Coordinates of C-alpha atoms in Angstrom, one line a residue:
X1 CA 11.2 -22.8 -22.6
X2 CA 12.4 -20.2 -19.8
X3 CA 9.5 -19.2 -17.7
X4 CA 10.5 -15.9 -16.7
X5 CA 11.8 -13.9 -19.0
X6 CA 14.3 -10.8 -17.6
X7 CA 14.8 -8.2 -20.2
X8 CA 16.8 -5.0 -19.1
X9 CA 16.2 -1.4 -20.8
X10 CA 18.5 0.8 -18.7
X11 CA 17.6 1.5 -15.4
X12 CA 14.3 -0.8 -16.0
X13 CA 13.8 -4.3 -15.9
X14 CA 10.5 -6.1 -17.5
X15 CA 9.5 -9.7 -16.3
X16 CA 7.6 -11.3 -18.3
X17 CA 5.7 -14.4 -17.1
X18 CA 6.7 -16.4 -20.2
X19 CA 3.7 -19.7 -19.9
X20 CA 1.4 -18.9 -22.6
X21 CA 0.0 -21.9 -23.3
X22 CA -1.2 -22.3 -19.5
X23 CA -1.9 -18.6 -19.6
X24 CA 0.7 -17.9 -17.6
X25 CA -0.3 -19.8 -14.4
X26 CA 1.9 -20.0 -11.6
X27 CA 3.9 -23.6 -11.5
X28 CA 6.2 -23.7 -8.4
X29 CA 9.5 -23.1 -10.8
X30 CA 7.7 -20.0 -12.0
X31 CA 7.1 -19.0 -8.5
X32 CA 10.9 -19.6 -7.8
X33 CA 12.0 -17.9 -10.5
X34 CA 10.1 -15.0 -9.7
X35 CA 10.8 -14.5 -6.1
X36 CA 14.7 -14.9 -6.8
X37 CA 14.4 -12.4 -9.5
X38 CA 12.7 -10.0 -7.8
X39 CA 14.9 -10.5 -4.5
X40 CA 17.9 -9.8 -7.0
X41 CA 16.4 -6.8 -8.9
X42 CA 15.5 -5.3 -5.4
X43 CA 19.6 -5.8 -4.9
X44 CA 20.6 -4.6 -8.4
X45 CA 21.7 -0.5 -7.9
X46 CA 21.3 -0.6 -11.7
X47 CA 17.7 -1.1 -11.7
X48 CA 15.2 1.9 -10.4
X49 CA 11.8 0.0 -11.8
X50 CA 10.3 -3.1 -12.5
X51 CA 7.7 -3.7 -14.9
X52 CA 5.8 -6.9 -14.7
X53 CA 3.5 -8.4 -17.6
X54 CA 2.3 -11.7 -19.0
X55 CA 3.4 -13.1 -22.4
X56 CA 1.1 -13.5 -25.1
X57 CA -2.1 -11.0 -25.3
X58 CA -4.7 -13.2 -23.5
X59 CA -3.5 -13.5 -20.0
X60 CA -1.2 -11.7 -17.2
X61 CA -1.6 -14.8 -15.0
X62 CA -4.4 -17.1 -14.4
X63 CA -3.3 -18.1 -11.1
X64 CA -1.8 -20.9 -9.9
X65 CA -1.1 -24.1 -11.5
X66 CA -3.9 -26.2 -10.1
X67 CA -2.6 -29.3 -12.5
X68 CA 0.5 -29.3 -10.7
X69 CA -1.0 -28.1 -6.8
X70 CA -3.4 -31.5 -7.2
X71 CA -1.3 -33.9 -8.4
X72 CA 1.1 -33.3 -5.1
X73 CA -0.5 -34.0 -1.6
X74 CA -0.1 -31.4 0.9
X75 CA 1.8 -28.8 -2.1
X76 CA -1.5 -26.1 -2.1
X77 CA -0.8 -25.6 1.7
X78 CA 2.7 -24.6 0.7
X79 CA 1.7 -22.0 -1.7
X80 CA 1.8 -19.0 0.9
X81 CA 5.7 -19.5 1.2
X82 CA 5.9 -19.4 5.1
X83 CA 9.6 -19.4 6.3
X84 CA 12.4 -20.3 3.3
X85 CA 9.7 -21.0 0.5
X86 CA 9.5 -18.4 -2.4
X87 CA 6.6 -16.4 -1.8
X88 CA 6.7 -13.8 -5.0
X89 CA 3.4 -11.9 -3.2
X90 CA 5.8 -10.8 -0.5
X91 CA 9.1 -10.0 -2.5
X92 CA 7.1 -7.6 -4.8
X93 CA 5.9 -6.2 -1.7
X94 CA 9.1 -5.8 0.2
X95 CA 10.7 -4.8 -3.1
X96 CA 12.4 -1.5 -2.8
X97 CA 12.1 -0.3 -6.1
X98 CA 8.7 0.0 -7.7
X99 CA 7.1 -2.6 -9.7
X100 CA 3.9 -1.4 -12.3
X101 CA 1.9 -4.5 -13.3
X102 CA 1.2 -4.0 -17.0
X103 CA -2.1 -6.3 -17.0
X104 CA -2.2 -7.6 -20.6
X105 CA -5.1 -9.9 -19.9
X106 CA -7.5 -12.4 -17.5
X107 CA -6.1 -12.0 -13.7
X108 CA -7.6 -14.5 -11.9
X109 CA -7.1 -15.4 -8.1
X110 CA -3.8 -15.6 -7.6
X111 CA -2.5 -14.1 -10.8
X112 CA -5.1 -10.8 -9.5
X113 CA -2.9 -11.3 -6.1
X114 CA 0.0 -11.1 -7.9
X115 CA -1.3 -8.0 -9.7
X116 CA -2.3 -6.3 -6.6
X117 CA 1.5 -6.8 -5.1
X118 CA 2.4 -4.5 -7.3
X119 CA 2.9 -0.7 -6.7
X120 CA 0.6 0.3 -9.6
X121 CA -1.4 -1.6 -12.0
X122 CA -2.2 -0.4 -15.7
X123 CA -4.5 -2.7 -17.8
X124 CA -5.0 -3.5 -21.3
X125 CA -8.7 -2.3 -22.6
X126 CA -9.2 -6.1 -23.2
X127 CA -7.5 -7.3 -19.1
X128 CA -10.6 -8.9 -17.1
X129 CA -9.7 -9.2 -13.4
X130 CA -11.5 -12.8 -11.1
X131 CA -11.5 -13.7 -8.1
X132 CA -12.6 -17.3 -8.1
X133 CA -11.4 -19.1 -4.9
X134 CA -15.3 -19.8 -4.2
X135 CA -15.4 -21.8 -7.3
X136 CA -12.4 -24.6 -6.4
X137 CA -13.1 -24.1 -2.7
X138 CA -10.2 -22.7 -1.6
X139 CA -9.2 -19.8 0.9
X140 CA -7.0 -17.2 -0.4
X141 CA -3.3 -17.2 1.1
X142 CA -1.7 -14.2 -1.0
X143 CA -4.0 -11.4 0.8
X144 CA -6.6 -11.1 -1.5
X145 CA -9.5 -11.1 1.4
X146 CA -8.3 -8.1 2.6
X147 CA -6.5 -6.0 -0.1
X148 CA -9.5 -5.8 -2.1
X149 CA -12.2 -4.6 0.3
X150 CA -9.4 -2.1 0.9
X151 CA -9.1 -0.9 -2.7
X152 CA -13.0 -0.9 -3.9
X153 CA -14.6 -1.2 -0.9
X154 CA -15.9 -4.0 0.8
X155 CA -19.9 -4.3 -1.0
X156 CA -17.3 -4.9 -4.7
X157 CA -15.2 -6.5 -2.9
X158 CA -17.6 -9.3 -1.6
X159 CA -19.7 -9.4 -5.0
X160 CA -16.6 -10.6 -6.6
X161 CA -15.2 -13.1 -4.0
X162 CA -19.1 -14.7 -3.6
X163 CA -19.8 -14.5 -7.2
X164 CA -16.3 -15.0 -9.9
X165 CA -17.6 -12.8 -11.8
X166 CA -15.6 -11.3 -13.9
X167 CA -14.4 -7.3 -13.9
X168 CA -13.5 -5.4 -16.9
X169 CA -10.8 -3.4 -17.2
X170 CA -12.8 -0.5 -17.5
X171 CA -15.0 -1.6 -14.7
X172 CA -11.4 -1.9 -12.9
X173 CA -10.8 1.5 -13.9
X174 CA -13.7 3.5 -12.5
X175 CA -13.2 1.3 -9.0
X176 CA -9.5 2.2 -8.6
X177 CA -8.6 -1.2 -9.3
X178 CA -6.3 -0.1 -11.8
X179 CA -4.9 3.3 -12.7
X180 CA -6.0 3.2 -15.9
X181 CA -7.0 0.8 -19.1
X182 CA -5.4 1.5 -22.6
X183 CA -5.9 -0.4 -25.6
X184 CA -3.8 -3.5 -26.4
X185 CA -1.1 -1.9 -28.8
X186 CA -0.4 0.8 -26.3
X187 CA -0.4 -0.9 -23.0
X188 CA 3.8 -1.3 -23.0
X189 CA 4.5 1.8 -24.3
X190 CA 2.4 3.3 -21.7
X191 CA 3.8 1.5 -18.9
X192 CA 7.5 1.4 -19.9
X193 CA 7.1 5.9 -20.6
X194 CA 5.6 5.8 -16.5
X195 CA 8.8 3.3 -15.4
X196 CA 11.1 5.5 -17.2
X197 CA 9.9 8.6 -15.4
X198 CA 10.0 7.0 -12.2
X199 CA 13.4 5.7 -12.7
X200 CA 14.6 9.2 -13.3
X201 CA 13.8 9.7 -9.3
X202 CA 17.0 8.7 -7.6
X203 CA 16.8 5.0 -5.9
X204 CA 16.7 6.0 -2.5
X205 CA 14.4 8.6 -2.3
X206 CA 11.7 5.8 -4.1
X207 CA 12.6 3.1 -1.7
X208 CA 12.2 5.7 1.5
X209 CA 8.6 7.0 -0.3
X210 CA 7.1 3.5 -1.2
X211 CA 7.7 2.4 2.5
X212 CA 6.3 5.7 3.8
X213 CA 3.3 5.3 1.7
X214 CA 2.9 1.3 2.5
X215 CA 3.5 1.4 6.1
X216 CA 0.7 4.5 6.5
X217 CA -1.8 2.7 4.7
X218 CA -1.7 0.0 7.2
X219 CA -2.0 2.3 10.3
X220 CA -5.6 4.0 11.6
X221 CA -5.6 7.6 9.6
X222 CA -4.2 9.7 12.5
X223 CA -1.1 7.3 13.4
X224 CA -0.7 7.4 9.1
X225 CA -0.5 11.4 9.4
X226 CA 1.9 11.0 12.7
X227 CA 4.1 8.7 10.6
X228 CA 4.4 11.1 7.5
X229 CA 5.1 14.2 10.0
X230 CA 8.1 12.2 11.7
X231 CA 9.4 10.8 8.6
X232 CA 9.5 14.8 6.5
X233 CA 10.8 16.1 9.5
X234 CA 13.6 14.7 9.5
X235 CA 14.1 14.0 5.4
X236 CA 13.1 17.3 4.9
X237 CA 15.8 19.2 7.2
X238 CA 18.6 18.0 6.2
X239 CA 18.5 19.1 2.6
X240 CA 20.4 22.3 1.7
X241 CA 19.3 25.1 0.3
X242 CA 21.3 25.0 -2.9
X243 CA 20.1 21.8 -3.6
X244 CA 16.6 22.2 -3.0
X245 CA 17.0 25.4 -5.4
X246 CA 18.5 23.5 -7.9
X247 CA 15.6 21.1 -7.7
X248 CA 13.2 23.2 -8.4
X249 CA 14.7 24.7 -11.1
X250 CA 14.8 21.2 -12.7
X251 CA 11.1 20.7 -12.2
X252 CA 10.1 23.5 -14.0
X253 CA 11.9 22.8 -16.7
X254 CA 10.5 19.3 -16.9
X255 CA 7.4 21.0 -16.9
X256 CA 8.0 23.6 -19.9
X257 CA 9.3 20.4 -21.4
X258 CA 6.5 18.2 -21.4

């Protein structure tokens, strides 16, 4: 059985982490397969979004395959992917086109990494999100630490790195974990209508506005500001008129449309 499953519709490609039966935890090939995937959709001028989900309806990823990481010496100290290893945390990351995590079920530790690489994150109703490092002793490596206390704030931060407790989906929704939680049947159709839309944005505009927004949120607020002012200053005046007209005129009409 293939691990990763690749399925292109148009300019959007769904990856589906295809371990069911381990709930979709991360073994080293599944790690390979996603990084290389991911490197190659990020290449691929046919694609414009990624979607990226879990197979079967009771997890997106349960982390990684602790089976396999004990039964190597010295292979959990690998799992960051310094240097040549695959590192699928910072492909997603460094992936130019946007990838929506469409969080069909438990993400827990490095599985809720993976889901908080993503650009946006919609959850099924039934999704339940874990940080449980605390419980097998281990340190996170995928930037967990420090993305969440970012997200929710460090006090729900801490209570679910001290704790493992578990977060509901519509717990995740009122933090801002997620953008929102639908019930089961709808969750792909959901997510697959936002990819489409965003794939209707041409490629490089996306690529130039994910690394605007990344690179600001990793700056103090004023140098954040500084960075958006350089960067539309010079996007912003080299578009012509016309085609700023025409533009326009296209946005309205997707809004008497919709």
């Amino acid at each position: 059985m293939t691990d990763l499953l690749i399925d292109r519709r148009g300019p959007v490609a769904v990856l589906t982490l295809n371990r069911p039966q381990a709930l979709n935890a991360l073994s080293q090939s599944l790690i390979r397969a996603l990084t290389q995937a991911v490197l190659d959709l990020g290449r691929d001028d046919g694609v414009h979004a990624l979607v990226l989900t879990g197979a079967g309806e009771r997890a997106f990823s349960a982390g990684l395959d602790l089976k396999e990481l004990g039964s190597s010496p010295g292979l959990l100290g690998m799992v960051e992917g310094d240097g040549a290893r695959p590192n699928p945390i910072k492909a997603i990351e460094q992936c130019p086109k946007p990838v929506i995590a469409a969080v069909n079920g438990v993400a827990i530790t490095g599985g809720f990494e993976l889901a908080l690489a993503c650009d946006i994150l919609v959850a099924s109703s039934t999704a339940r999100f874990a940080d449980t490092h605390q419980r097998v002793g281990v340190i996170p490596g995928w930037g967990l630490s420090q993305k969440l206390s970012r997200i929710i704030g460090p006090s729900r931060a801490k209570e679910m790195a001290f704790s493992g407790r578990f977060v509901s989906a519509e717990q995740a929704s009122q933090w801002g974990l997620v953008s929102r939680a639908v019930p089961p049947g709808e969750l792909m159709g959901d997510v697959m209508k936002l990819a489409e839309e965003i794939a209707e944005v041409p490629a490089a505009f996306l690529a130039d506005y994910k690394r605007l927004v990344d690179e600001g949120y990793g700056k103090p607020f004023a140098e954040a500001m500084a960075l958006e002012a350089d960067w539309s200053k010079r996007h912003n005046s080299a578009i012509a008129v016309t085609d700023l007209e025409a533009r326009r005129a296209g946005v309205q009409e997707r809004g008497r449309s919709r």
